[in-house]
Coordinates of C-alpha atoms in Angstrom, one line a residue:
M1 CA 13.9 40.8 -22.3
E2 CA 10.6 38.0 -23.2
R3 CA 10.2 34.9 -24.1
N4 CA 10.4 34.7 -27.6
G5 CA 13.3 37.2 -27.6
F6 CA 15.2 34.1 -25.4
L7 CA 13.8 31.8 -27.9
A8 CA 15.3 33.7 -30.7
H9 CA 18.7 33.4 -29.5
L10 CA 18.7 29.5 -28.4
Q11 CA 17.2 29.3 -31.6
N12 CA 20.7 30.5 -33.6
E13 CA 22.6 28.7 -30.9
F14 CA 20.9 26.0 -31.9
Q15 CA 21.9 26.4 -35.8
N16 CA 25.8 26.8 -34.2
E17 CA 27.7 23.5 -34.1
A18 CA 28.0 23.9 -30.8
V19 CA 26.0 24.9 -27.4
S20 CA 27.7 25.2 -24.1
S21 CA 26.2 23.6 -20.8
E22 CA 26.9 27.0 -19.0
E23 CA 24.5 28.6 -21.9
V24 CA 22.2 26.5 -21.9
Q25 CA 21.6 26.2 -17.8
D26 CA 21.4 30.6 -18.1
F27 CA 18.4 30.7 -19.9
G28 CA 16.8 28.1 -17.4
L29 CA 13.4 26.3 -18.9
N30 CA 13.0 28.4 -22.2
L31 CA 14.3 26.2 -24.4
G32 CA 13.5 24.1 -27.5
S33 CA 12.0 26.6 -30.2
G34 CA 11.2 25.7 -34.0
A35 CA 13.1 27.6 -36.6
S36 CA 11.3 29.8 -38.6
D37 CA 7.7 30.0 -36.4
V38 CA 9.8 31.0 -32.9
E39 CA 8.5 35.0 -33.3
K40 CA 4.8 34.6 -35.0
S41 CA 4.5 31.4 -32.3
L42 CA 4.6 33.6 -29.3
D43 CA 2.2 35.6 -30.8
P44 CA 0.7 37.0 -27.1
D45 CA -2.6 37.6 -28.2
K46 CA -2.9 34.2 -29.4
P47 CA -5.4 32.5 -27.4
S48 CA -4.2 29.6 -24.6
A49 CA -4.5 25.8 -25.8
V50 CA -3.3 22.7 -25.7
C51 CA -3.7 19.5 -27.5
S52 CA -7.0 17.9 -28.0
I53 CA -6.8 14.5 -26.8
D54 CA -9.2 12.2 -29.0
M55 CA -10.1 9.0 -26.5
S56 CA -13.7 8.9 -27.4
K57 CA -13.4 5.0 -28.3
D58 CA -12.5 4.2 -25.1
Q59 CA -17.1 5.3 -24.0
K60 CA -19.0 2.5 -23.7
E61 CA -22.8 2.8 -23.5
V62 CA -23.7 1.5 -20.3
P63 CA -27.5 1.7 -18.5
L64 CA -27.5 3.6 -15.3
R65 CA -27.7 1.3 -12.3
S66 CA -28.8 2.5 -9.0
S67 CA -25.4 3.2 -6.1
S68 CA -24.8 5.0 -4.4
A69 CA -24.3 8.2 -5.4
V70 CA -27.8 7.9 -7.0
E71 CA -28.8 7.4 -3.4
I72 CA -26.8 10.8 -2.6
S73 CA -27.6 13.4 -5.7
N74 CA -31.9 12.1 -4.9
S75 CA -31.7 12.1 -1.0
K76 CA -33.7 15.1 0.3
E77 CA -31.9 14.6 3.8
L78 CA -28.7 16.5 4.4
N79 CA -25.8 14.4 6.1
V80 CA -24.8 16.5 8.8
R81 CA -22.0 14.4 9.9
S82 CA -20.5 13.5 7.0
S83 CA -21.2 11.8 3.2
P84 CA -20.1 8.2 3.1
R85 CA -17.0 6.7 2.5
R86 CA -16.6 5.9 -0.9
G87 CA -13.3 4.1 -2.9
L88 CA -11.8 2.3 0.0
E89 CA -14.6 -0.5 0.7
H90 CA -13.6 -2.1 -2.8
C91 CA -11.0 -3.0 -4.6
N92 CA -11.2 -3.5 -8.5
T93 CA -8.2 -2.2 -10.1
A94 CA -5.6 -4.4 -7.9
P95 CA -7.1 -6.6 -5.1
V96 CA -5.2 -6.7 -1.9
R97 CA -6.2 -8.7 0.8
P98 CA -7.1 -6.8 4.5
H99 CA -4.2 -6.7 6.2
N100 CA -4.6 -7.2 10.0
H101 CA -1.3 -6.7 11.5
M102 CA 1.6 -4.7 11.0
L103 CA 4.6 -6.2 9.6
I104 CA 7.5 -6.5 11.8
D105 CA 10.3 -7.7 10.7
S106 CA 9.2 -9.4 7.4
Q107 CA 6.4 -10.5 6.7
E108 CA 5.0 -12.7 3.0
V109 CA 2.1 -10.6 1.6
T110 CA -0.1 -11.4 -1.1
L111 CA 0.3 -9.0 -3.9
Y112 CA -2.3 -8.8 -7.6
R113 CA -0.9 -7.9 -11.1
S114 CA -2.8 -4.7 -11.4
K115 CA -6.4 -5.6 -14.2
T116 CA -5.7 -2.3 -16.3
E117 CA -2.0 -4.2 -17.1
K118 CA -2.4 -5.1 -20.7
R119 CA 1.3 -6.4 -22.9
D120 CA 2.2 -4.7 -26.7
A121 CA 5.2 -3.6 -28.2
P122 CA 5.5 0.1 -29.1
K123 CA 3.5 0.5 -32.4
H124 CA 6.8 3.5 -32.3
D125 CA 10.4 2.4 -32.1
L126 CA 12.4 5.7 -31.0
K127 CA 15.7 5.3 -32.1
L128 CA 16.9 8.8 -30.1
D129 CA 20.0 6.9 -28.9
K130 CA 21.1 6.4 -32.1
L131 CA 21.3 10.1 -33.0
S132 CA 24.3 12.0 -32.7
D133 CA 23.7 15.7 -30.6
R134 CA 24.1 17.4 -33.2
E135 CA 21.3 15.6 -35.6
K136 CA 19.8 16.1 -31.5
K137 CA 20.3 19.5 -31.9
K138 CA 18.0 19.4 -35.5
L139 CA 15.9 17.4 -34.8
I140 CA 14.6 19.6 -32.3
V141 CA 14.9 22.7 -34.1
N142 CA 12.7 20.9 -37.1
L143 CA 10.1 19.7 -34.9
V144 CA 9.5 22.1 -31.9
K145 CA 7.9 25.1 -31.3
I146 CA 7.1 26.8 -27.7
Q147 CA 3.9 28.4 -27.5
N148 CA 3.4 32.0 -25.7
D149 CA 0.5 29.0 -23.7
G150 CA 3.3 27.7 -21.7
T151 CA 2.8 24.2 -24.1
V152 CA 5.2 22.3 -26.6
E153 CA 3.9 21.8 -30.2
V154 CA 5.7 18.7 -31.2
D155 CA 5.0 19.0 -35.3
V156 CA 6.2 16.1 -37.4
S157 CA 5.2 17.1 -40.4
R158 CA 7.8 19.7 -40.7
S159 CA 10.9 17.5 -41.2
A160 CA 8.9 14.3 -42.1
P161 CA 12.0 12.7 -43.6
V162 CA 13.6 13.1 -40.0
A163 CA 10.3 12.3 -38.3
S164 CA 9.9 9.2 -40.2
D165 CA 13.2 7.4 -39.9
L166 CA 12.9 8.5 -36.5
L167 CA 10.0 6.5 -35.4
E168 CA 9.8 3.7 -37.7
L169 CA 7.1 4.5 -39.3
D170 CA 7.0 2.1 -42.1
A171 CA 8.3 -0.8 -40.4
V172 CA 5.4 -1.2 -37.7
H173 CA 4.0 -3.9 -37.0
E174 CA 0.8 -4.5 -34.8
I175 CA 1.1 -7.2 -32.0
P176 CA -2.0 -8.2 -30.5
I177 CA -2.8 -7.7 -27.5
D178 CA -3.9 -10.3 -24.3
T179 CA -7.2 -8.1 -22.8
E180 CA -7.1 -10.9 -20.8
E181 CA -8.5 -8.6 -17.7
T182 CA -7.2 -10.9 -14.9
T183 CA -4.8 -11.3 -12.3
K184 CA -2.1 -12.8 -11.3
Q185 CA -1.4 -14.0 -7.4
F186 CA 1.6 -14.1 -6.1
S187 CA 3.1 -14.1 -2.4
K188 CA 7.0 -12.2 -1.3
S189 CA 8.9 -11.1 1.6
V190 CA 8.2 -6.9 2.4
P191 CA 10.5 -6.5 4.9
R192 CA 10.0 -3.0 7.4
L193 CA 10.8 0.1 6.2
K194 CA 11.9 3.5 6.8
I195 CA 10.2 5.4 3.3
A196 CA 10.8 8.7 2.3
I197 CA 8.3 10.9 0.3
L198 CA 9.2 13.6 -1.4
V199 CA 6.4 15.4 -3.3
V200 CA 6.3 19.5 -4.5
G201 CA 3.1 20.4 -5.4
T202 CA 0.3 22.5 -3.7
R203 CA -1.9 21.1 -1.3
G204 CA -4.2 18.8 -3.8
D205 CA -0.7 17.5 -5.0
V206 CA 0.1 16.0 -1.8
Q207 CA -3.1 14.7 -0.2
P208 CA -2.7 11.5 -2.3
F209 CA 0.2 10.9 -1.1
L210 CA -0.9 11.5 2.4
A211 CA -3.6 8.9 2.0
M212 CA -1.2 6.3 0.8
A213 CA 1.2 7.2 3.6
K214 CA -1.3 6.5 6.0
R215 CA -1.2 3.0 4.3
L216 CA 1.8 2.4 4.0
Q217 CA 2.3 2.9 8.5
E218 CA -0.6 0.3 8.9
F219 CA 1.4 -2.1 6.8
G220 CA 4.1 -1.1 9.5
H221 CA 6.5 0.9 7.8
Y222 CA 7.8 3.7 9.4
V223 CA 6.9 7.2 6.8
R224 CA 7.9 11.0 6.4
L225 CA 6.5 12.6 4.4
A226 CA 8.8 16.0 3.1
T227 CA 6.9 18.6 1.3
H228 CA 6.6 22.3 1.4
V229 CA 6.6 24.0 5.3
N230 CA 3.0 25.2 4.6
F231 CA 1.2 21.6 4.9
R232 CA 3.4 20.9 7.8
T233 CA 0.0 20.6 10.1
F234 CA -2.0 19.2 7.7
V235 CA 0.6 16.4 7.5
K236 CA 1.4 16.0 11.1
S237 CA -2.7 16.2 11.5
A238 CA -2.7 12.6 9.9
G239 CA -0.3 11.2 12.2
I240 CA 2.8 11.2 9.8
D241 CA 6.2 12.3 10.3
F242 CA 6.6 15.4 8.5
Y243 CA 10.1 17.4 6.9
P244 CA 10.2 20.8 5.2
L245 CA 11.3 20.6 1.8
G246 CA 12.0 23.9 -0.1
G247 CA 9.8 26.0 -2.2
D248 CA 6.8 27.2 -1.9
P249 CA 3.5 26.1 -3.3
R250 CA 1.7 30.1 -3.9
V251 CA 4.9 31.4 -5.6
L252 CA 4.8 27.9 -7.2
A253 CA 1.6 28.2 -8.4
G254 CA 1.8 31.9 -9.1
Y255 CA 4.8 31.7 -11.2
M256 CA 3.0 28.9 -13.1
A257 CA -0.6 31.2 -13.5
R258 CA 1.4 34.0 -14.5
N259 CA 3.5 32.2 -17.2
K260 CA 1.3 30.0 -19.0
G261 CA 3.7 27.1 -17.8
F262 CA 7.3 26.5 -16.9
L263 CA 8.8 28.4 -18.9
P264 CA 10.1 31.6 -17.9
S265 CA 8.7 34.6 -20.1
G266 CA 11.6 37.0 -18.5
P267 CA 14.7 37.7 -16.9
G268 CA 12.1 38.7 -13.5
E269 CA 10.6 35.0 -13.2
I270 CA 13.7 33.2 -14.4
S271 CA 15.3 34.5 -10.8
I272 CA 12.1 33.4 -9.4
Q273 CA 12.2 30.0 -10.7
R274 CA 15.8 29.5 -10.4
K275 CA 15.4 30.7 -6.1
Q276 CA 12.3 27.8 -6.0
L277 CA 14.1 24.9 -7.9
K278 CA 17.5 25.8 -6.0
A279 CA 15.5 25.4 -2.8
I280 CA 13.6 22.3 -3.8
I281 CA 16.8 20.5 -5.3
D282 CA 19.2 21.2 -2.3
S283 CA 16.7 19.9 0.7
L284 CA 15.8 16.2 -1.2
L285 CA 18.9 14.6 0.8
P286 CA 18.2 16.6 3.9
A287 CA 14.3 15.1 3.6
C288 CA 15.8 11.7 3.0
T289 CA 18.6 11.3 5.7
E290 CA 18.5 13.8 8.6
P291 CA 16.9 13.1 11.9
D292 CA 13.6 14.4 12.7
L293 CA 13.7 17.5 13.2
D294 CA 11.2 17.4 16.3
T295 CA 12.3 14.6 17.8
G296 CA 15.5 13.9 16.7
A297 CA 14.9 10.6 15.9
P298 CA 17.8 9.2 13.6
F299 CA 16.4 8.4 10.2
R300 CA 17.4 7.4 6.2
A301 CA 15.5 6.5 3.9
Q302 CA 15.9 3.2 2.7
A303 CA 12.9 2.8 -0.5
I304 CA 12.0 6.8 -2.1
I305 CA 8.3 7.1 -3.4
A306 CA 8.2 10.5 -5.2
N307 CA 6.0 12.7 -7.5
P308 CA 8.3 14.4 -11.1
P309 CA 8.4 18.2 -9.8
S310 CA 10.1 16.8 -6.5
Y311 CA 13.7 16.9 -9.1
G312 CA 16.4 15.4 -7.5
H313 CA 14.4 12.3 -6.9
A314 CA 16.1 10.1 -8.9
H315 CA 19.6 11.3 -7.6
V316 CA 19.2 11.1 -4.5
A317 CA 18.2 7.6 -4.8
E318 CA 21.2 6.7 -6.8
A319 CA 23.6 8.2 -3.9
L320 CA 21.9 6.5 -1.4
G321 CA 21.8 3.2 -3.4
V322 CA 17.8 3.2 -2.4
P323 CA 14.9 1.8 -4.7
L324 CA 12.6 4.7 -6.3
H325 CA 8.9 4.2 -7.4
I326 CA 7.0 7.3 -8.7
F327 CA 3.5 8.4 -8.4
F328 CA 1.7 10.7 -10.5
T329 CA -1.4 12.1 -11.3
M330 CA -1.0 13.1 -14.8
P331 CA 0.4 11.1 -17.5
W332 CA 4.2 11.3 -18.0
T333 CA 4.9 7.6 -19.3
P334 CA 5.7 8.3 -23.3
T335 CA 2.7 6.4 -25.2
H336 CA 1.2 6.8 -28.8
E337 CA -1.9 6.8 -27.5
F338 CA -2.3 10.7 -26.3
P339 CA 0.6 13.1 -26.4
H340 CA 1.9 14.5 -23.2
P341 CA 0.4 16.6 -21.8
L342 CA 2.2 19.8 -21.3
A343 CA 2.4 19.8 -25.5
R344 CA 0.3 19.7 -28.8
V345 CA 0.4 17.1 -31.1
P346 CA -1.7 17.6 -34.4
Q347 CA -0.6 14.0 -35.8
S348 CA -1.0 11.2 -33.8
A349 CA 2.5 10.3 -35.3
G350 CA 4.3 11.9 -33.4
Y351 CA 2.4 11.8 -29.3
R352 CA 5.4 9.0 -27.8
L353 CA 7.4 11.8 -29.5
S354 CA 6.6 14.5 -27.1
Y355 CA 7.0 12.4 -23.9
L356 CA 10.9 12.7 -25.1
V357 CA 10.8 16.3 -26.4
V358 CA 9.5 17.7 -23.2
D359 CA 11.1 15.5 -20.7
L360 CA 14.4 16.7 -22.8
I361 CA 13.7 20.5 -22.9
I362 CA 13.3 20.2 -19.0
W363 CA 16.9 18.4 -18.5
W364 CA 18.3 21.8 -20.5
G365 CA 16.7 24.2 -18.3
I366 CA 17.3 22.4 -14.6
R367 CA 20.5 20.5 -15.5
G368 CA 23.1 23.4 -14.0
F369 CA 20.7 22.5 -10.7
I370 CA 20.9 19.2 -10.8
N371 CA 25.3 18.7 -12.0
D372 CA 26.0 20.8 -9.6
F373 CA 23.5 19.0 -6.8
R374 CA 25.1 15.8 -7.8
K375 CA 28.4 17.3 -7.2
R376 CA 28.8 19.3 -4.4
K377 CA 25.9 17.2 -2.2
L378 CA 26.1 13.2 -3.7
K379 CA 29.8 13.0 -5.1
L380 CA 28.5 12.0 -7.7
A381 CA 29.9 12.4 -11.4
P382 CA 27.9 15.5 -13.1
I383 CA 25.7 14.3 -16.7
A384 CA 26.5 14.4 -20.1
Y385 CA 24.3 17.3 -21.3
F386 CA 22.7 15.0 -24.3
S387 CA 22.3 12.2 -21.6
T388 CA 20.6 8.8 -22.8
Y389 CA 17.8 9.3 -20.5
H390 CA 17.6 12.6 -20.0
G391 CA 14.5 13.5 -18.6
S392 CA 12.2 10.0 -19.0
I393 CA 10.8 8.3 -16.3
S394 CA 9.9 5.3 -18.2
H395 CA 12.8 3.3 -17.0
L396 CA 11.3 3.9 -13.5
P397 CA 8.0 1.9 -11.9
T398 CA 5.6 4.4 -12.0
G399 CA 2.2 4.0 -10.4
Y400 CA -0.9 6.8 -11.6
M401 CA -3.1 8.0 -9.7
W402 CA -6.1 7.8 -11.8
S403 CA -9.4 5.9 -12.3
P404 CA -8.9 3.2 -15.2
H405 CA -12.4 4.5 -16.5
L406 CA -11.5 7.8 -16.8
V407 CA -8.7 7.3 -18.7
P408 CA -7.1 3.7 -19.5
K409 CA -4.3 2.3 -19.2
P410 CA -2.6 2.9 -23.0
S411 CA -1.6 -0.4 -24.6
D412 CA 2.1 0.5 -24.6
W413 CA 2.3 0.8 -20.7
G414 CA 4.3 -2.8 -19.7
I415 CA 4.4 -4.6 -16.2
S416 CA 6.4 -1.6 -14.9
V417 CA 3.3 1.2 -15.4
D418 CA 0.1 0.7 -12.9
V419 CA -3.1 2.4 -13.5
L420 CA -4.4 2.5 -9.4
G421 CA -7.4 3.8 -9.3
F422 CA -8.2 7.6 -7.4
C423 CA -6.6 7.9 -4.6
F424 CA -9.0 9.6 -2.1
L425 CA -8.5 10.8 1.9
N426 CA -11.4 11.0 2.5
L427 CA -11.2 14.5 4.7
G428 CA -15.1 15.1 5.0
A429 CA -15.6 11.9 7.7
K430 CA -14.5 14.1 10.2
Y431 CA -15.7 17.5 9.3
Q432 CA -18.5 20.1 11.1
P433 CA -20.0 21.7 9.3
Q434 CA -21.1 25.8 10.5
K435 CA -25.0 25.7 11.2
E436 CA -25.2 28.5 9.0
F437 CA -23.6 26.9 6.4
L438 CA -26.4 23.7 6.7
D439 CA -29.3 25.9 7.2
W440 CA -28.3 27.8 3.6
I441 CA -27.8 24.5 1.4
R442 CA -31.1 22.8 2.8
V443 CA -33.5 26.0 2.0
G444 CA -32.8 25.8 -1.7
P445 CA -32.4 23.3 -4.7
K446 CA -28.7 22.4 -4.4
P447 CA -26.2 24.5 -5.4
I448 CA -23.7 24.4 -8.6
Y449 CA -19.8 24.3 -7.4
I450 CA -17.6 27.1 -8.2
G451 CA -14.5 27.4 -7.5
F452 CA -10.2 27.6 -8.5
G453 CA -8.1 26.2 -5.4
S454 CA -5.1 27.1 -5.2
M455 CA -4.8 29.4 -8.5
P456 CA -4.0 33.0 -8.5
L457 CA -6.2 35.6 -10.2
E458 CA -5.0 38.2 -12.1
D459 CA -8.3 40.1 -11.9
A460 CA -10.6 38.5 -8.6
K461 CA -13.1 41.0 -8.6
K462 CA -13.7 41.1 -12.4
T463 CA -13.5 36.7 -12.0
T464 CA -16.0 37.3 -9.2
D465 CA -18.6 39.4 -11.3
I466 CA -18.9 36.7 -13.9
I467 CA -19.6 34.5 -11.4
L468 CA -22.0 36.2 -9.5
E469 CA -23.5 37.3 -13.0
S470 CA -23.0 33.6 -14.7
L471 CA -25.4 31.9 -11.6
K472 CA -28.1 34.7 -12.2
D473 CA -28.2 34.5 -15.6
A474 CA -28.6 30.3 -15.1
G475 CA -30.8 30.7 -12.6
Q476 CA -29.1 28.5 -9.9
R477 CA -28.0 28.8 -6.6
G478 CA -23.8 28.9 -6.3
I479 CA -21.1 28.1 -3.2
I480 CA -18.1 30.3 -4.1
G481 CA -15.1 29.4 -3.0
R482 CA -12.9 31.7 -2.0
G483 CA -9.4 29.3 -2.6
W484 CA -6.0 31.4 -2.8
G485 CA -7.0 33.3 -5.7
D486 CA -9.3 35.6 -3.0
L487 CA -12.9 35.0 -4.7
G488 CA -15.4 36.5 -3.3
I489 CA -14.8 40.4 -3.8
F490 CA -18.8 42.6 -3.6
P491 CA -19.8 44.4 -0.6
E492 CA -23.4 42.1 0.0
V493 CA -23.5 38.9 -0.6
P494 CA -26.6 37.5 -2.5
D495 CA -28.8 35.0 -1.0
N496 CA -28.8 33.0 -3.6
V497 CA -24.4 32.6 -3.3
F498 CA -22.9 31.5 0.1
L499 CA -19.4 32.3 -0.1
L500 CA -16.6 29.4 1.3
D501 CA -13.5 29.9 3.2
D502 CA -12.2 26.0 3.5
C503 CA -14.3 22.7 3.1
P504 CA -13.2 19.1 1.9
H505 CA -14.7 18.5 -1.4
D506 CA -15.5 15.2 -0.4
W507 CA -18.1 16.3 1.6
L508 CA -19.3 19.1 0.1
F509 CA -19.5 18.0 -4.0
P510 CA -22.0 15.0 -2.8
H511 CA -24.1 18.0 -1.6
C512 CA -23.7 20.2 -5.0
A513 CA -25.1 19.4 -8.7
A514 CA -22.8 20.4 -10.8
V515 CA -18.9 21.8 -10.4
V516 CA -17.1 23.9 -11.5
H517 CA -13.3 24.5 -11.5
H518 CA -9.5 24.2 -12.4
G519 CA -9.5 21.0 -13.4
G520 CA -6.6 19.8 -10.3
A521 CA -6.3 16.6 -10.5
G522 CA -7.7 15.8 -6.9
T523 CA -10.6 18.3 -7.4
T524 CA -11.0 16.3 -10.1
A525 CA -11.1 13.4 -8.7
T526 CA -13.3 14.2 -5.6
G527 CA -16.1 15.8 -8.1
L528 CA -16.6 12.2 -10.0
R529 CA -16.4 10.2 -7.4
A530 CA -19.4 12.9 -5.9
G531 CA -21.5 11.7 -9.4
C532 CA -20.9 15.9 -10.3
P533 CA -21.2 17.0 -14.0
T534 CA -17.8 19.4 -14.2
T535 CA -16.5 22.6 -15.8
I536 CA -13.3 22.9 -16.7
V537 CA -12.1 26.1 -16.5
P538 CA -8.3 25.8 -17.3
F539 CA -5.1 27.4 -15.5
F540 CA -2.3 25.5 -16.7
G541 CA -0.8 22.0 -17.7
D542 CA -2.8 19.2 -16.7
Q543 CA -5.2 20.6 -16.7
F544 CA -6.4 20.7 -20.3
F545 CA -5.7 18.0 -20.3
W546 CA -8.4 16.7 -17.7
G547 CA -10.3 19.3 -19.2
D548 CA -10.5 17.6 -22.5
R549 CA -10.4 14.2 -21.0
I550 CA -14.1 15.2 -19.3
H551 CA -15.8 16.6 -22.2
Q552 CA -14.7 13.7 -24.8
I553 CA -16.8 11.2 -22.2
G554 CA -20.0 13.5 -22.0
L555 CA -19.5 14.7 -18.6
G556 CA -18.9 18.0 -19.0
P557 CA -19.1 21.1 -21.8
T558 CA -15.5 22.2 -23.7
P559 CA -13.0 23.2 -21.2
I560 CA -13.2 27.0 -20.7
P561 CA -9.5 28.9 -20.2
I562 CA -9.6 31.4 -17.9
S563 CA -8.3 33.5 -20.1
E564 CA -11.6 33.1 -21.8
L565 CA -13.8 33.1 -18.8
S566 CA -17.2 35.4 -19.8
I567 CA -21.2 35.8 -18.1
E568 CA -22.2 33.8 -22.0
G569 CA -19.9 30.9 -22.0
L570 CA -19.9 30.0 -17.9
S571 CA -23.7 30.4 -17.8
N572 CA -23.9 28.0 -20.9
A573 CA -21.8 25.8 -19.1
I574 CA -24.1 25.1 -16.2
R575 CA -27.2 24.8 -18.1
F576 CA -24.8 21.8 -20.0
M577 CA -24.6 19.8 -17.1
L578 CA -27.8 20.8 -15.9
Q579 CA -29.1 18.7 -18.1
P580 CA -30.8 15.4 -17.2
E581 CA -28.6 12.9 -19.6
V582 CA -25.1 14.2 -18.4
K583 CA -25.5 14.7 -14.5
E584 CA -27.1 10.3 -15.8
R585 CA -23.7 9.6 -17.2
A586 CA -21.9 11.2 -14.0
L587 CA -23.5 9.0 -11.4
E588 CA -22.8 5.8 -13.7
L589 CA -18.7 6.8 -12.9
A590 CA -19.4 7.7 -9.8
K591 CA -20.3 3.5 -9.6
K592 CA -17.9 3.2 -11.3
I593 CA -14.9 4.8 -8.8
E594 CA -16.9 3.9 -6.1
N595 CA -15.6 -0.1 -6.5
E596 CA -11.9 1.1 -6.6
D597 CA -9.1 1.7 -4.3
G598 CA -6.6 3.9 -5.6
V599 CA -5.1 3.9 -2.0
A600 CA -4.6 -0.2 -1.3
A601 CA -3.1 -0.4 -5.9
A602 CA -0.8 2.5 -4.2
V603 CA 0.6 0.4 -1.4
D604 CA 0.1 -3.0 -3.7
A605 CA 2.2 -1.4 -6.4
F606 CA 4.9 -0.2 -4.4
H607 CA 5.6 -3.6 -2.7
R608 CA 5.4 -5.6 -5.6
H609 CA 8.5 -3.6 -7.9
L610 CA 10.4 -3.5 -4.5
P611 CA 13.9 -5.4 -5.7
P612 CA 14.5 -8.8 -4.6
E613 CA 17.2 -7.7 -1.7
L614 CA 17.1 -4.7 -0.5
P615 CA 20.0 -2.6 1.1
M616 CA 20.6 -1.1 4.3
P617 CA 22.2 1.7 4.0
S618 CA 24.5 3.2 6.5
A619 CA 25.9 6.9 7.2
P620 CA 28.8 7.6 4.8
S621 CA 32.2 8.5 6.7
K622 CA 32.9 11.9 7.0
E623 CA 36.7 11.3 6.2
H624 CA 35.9 9.9 2.7
E625 CA 32.9 12.7 1.7
D626 CA 35.5 14.2 -1.1
D627 CA 36.1 10.4 -2.2
P628 CA 35.4 10.1 -6.1
P629 CA 31.5 8.8 -6.4
Y630 CA 31.0 4.8 -6.0
P631 CA 28.8 3.3 -8.9
W632 CA 25.9 2.1 -8.0
Q633 CA 25.5 -1.6 -10.6
W634 CA 22.8 -2.7 -8.5
L635 CA 19.7 -0.4 -9.8
F636 CA 20.5 2.9 -11.2
M637 CA 23.4 2.6 -14.0
A638 CA 21.0 3.6 -16.9
I639 CA 18.2 6.2 -14.3
E640 CA 18.5 9.6 -15.0
K641 CA 15.7 11.3 -14.5
W642 CA 14.1 14.3 -13.0
C643 CA 11.0 16.6 -14.6
C644 CA 9.8 20.6 -13.7
L645 CA 7.6 22.5 -12.0
P646 CA 4.0 20.8 -10.4
C647 CA 1.0 21.2 -13.3
S648 CA -1.4 20.5 -11.3

């Protein structure tokens, strides 16, 4: 049975008076389609696409000034040791003072609010809490379609009266925004903490959290980074304690690529999804409470940092009674300025609503796993089918790991949300390239990098042939990154191409004329910091979001979905990137990114949002394991949040 069959069945259930939680759980994440549009909206021949986000108003014409990125671009000498370190010496979004010694027990730390902070009332007042369960079901049926590319379409025009009342569109009163870009300094006592960082995703998802873990450890905190076992060596080589989370990032990436998102397309995909979900969720509590697997040293988290795809993060924090801080590389907080990256929204009035709809659909899919986890492992009460805070992270302190010069902080994100700047690990500082590679780079003009990182490919040979012919047509040299898709299948490597297995992007990209990649947040950030014009070839999820943004600010052509990649399209994209004015814009943005320290800003935000009094939990007594759950009142009374499969 294919996706449209599941959704049609679900539609019939929604039209009935009641839907049982058991039936909903059995459908996994395959929920939320609009009424009569279900079948035709899932036309398998319909091309993949995601919402177009117009933020051109944020563009400013700034004259090009000299910068380290410019010097790199113009340099004739190749730095064989490493690329210059950029992004860690300067602080712009949230400046912090240098820390010269570790926290002992407790220390006064000088903190600053983010410069990007803006205060404003929400443009649309959502009234979901006032709706009955039946009204919520009707709302989803009227407003939502699931597309074949895995995105959620939210069309408020199809139920204008309901949407108008829900959003209170006629009662909007604009409040002037305080645009003063000043920082407020204050001091706060920060104790030395045991911190568990929970990360689900690919290596690109893990990397910024590893940079943050190292900086937290420099402050004197004890940090454990829990992620997939595939990245054990990567984490431990950075000097950070590792704990394995369930789930296989290769399987997850393959699932997302095949299903064009987080919705399973058939019974076989549902079984894969459920197995990965269960493995991840079941590993969360041990990651926060179990001793070190190598040394046996005891560990019990006093604070948790997590990305949204780590699913049950809020429930573990609730059970342990510890603070939780969310960090992520894509927008997940509702805003009226642009829609959810996993949604298509034709009308701006539906932008903010799209976040709640995506959260709700994800919640319907994982509710069975979460409630089983709460009852069986955490000894907590289950959560209602239509919980008030079904899947939103809006009530949690949240930090976004991108540059405010790429996507400024929306005016309706409050003081609990920070746009921090990119968080770079600077792996290139220790990279030693092979002599053969250095010689190849030196003998000609700067090449075009083309690679898709952790993304699997349905036909690696066909994709490789397209890349080779495109480089030939554009008259350019190229570096092909093999990645997990195993690019580079040909009997003999042409002279104008170098096949690369592994190389830190922060070393490689400054030596490239332009880059073509899948649009993962980390790869996108590294390319922009290097001053590289960029072409995004998105596979799913937030990759479309970053591709749209790159195009809107003039740093690359229109994104080319992997299903539409062609010789003509790619060769034209290469020509677009090599235009002098595109390179100038890329170098100007690189200079702005150079003056940011996203890692310092992330650590500063974590310290700033810690509650005044931190609980120091002790291990629960085994004789009371079956007692009713204790209702933690101080922080998590209204927090019930979780999210979806990784999108980068």
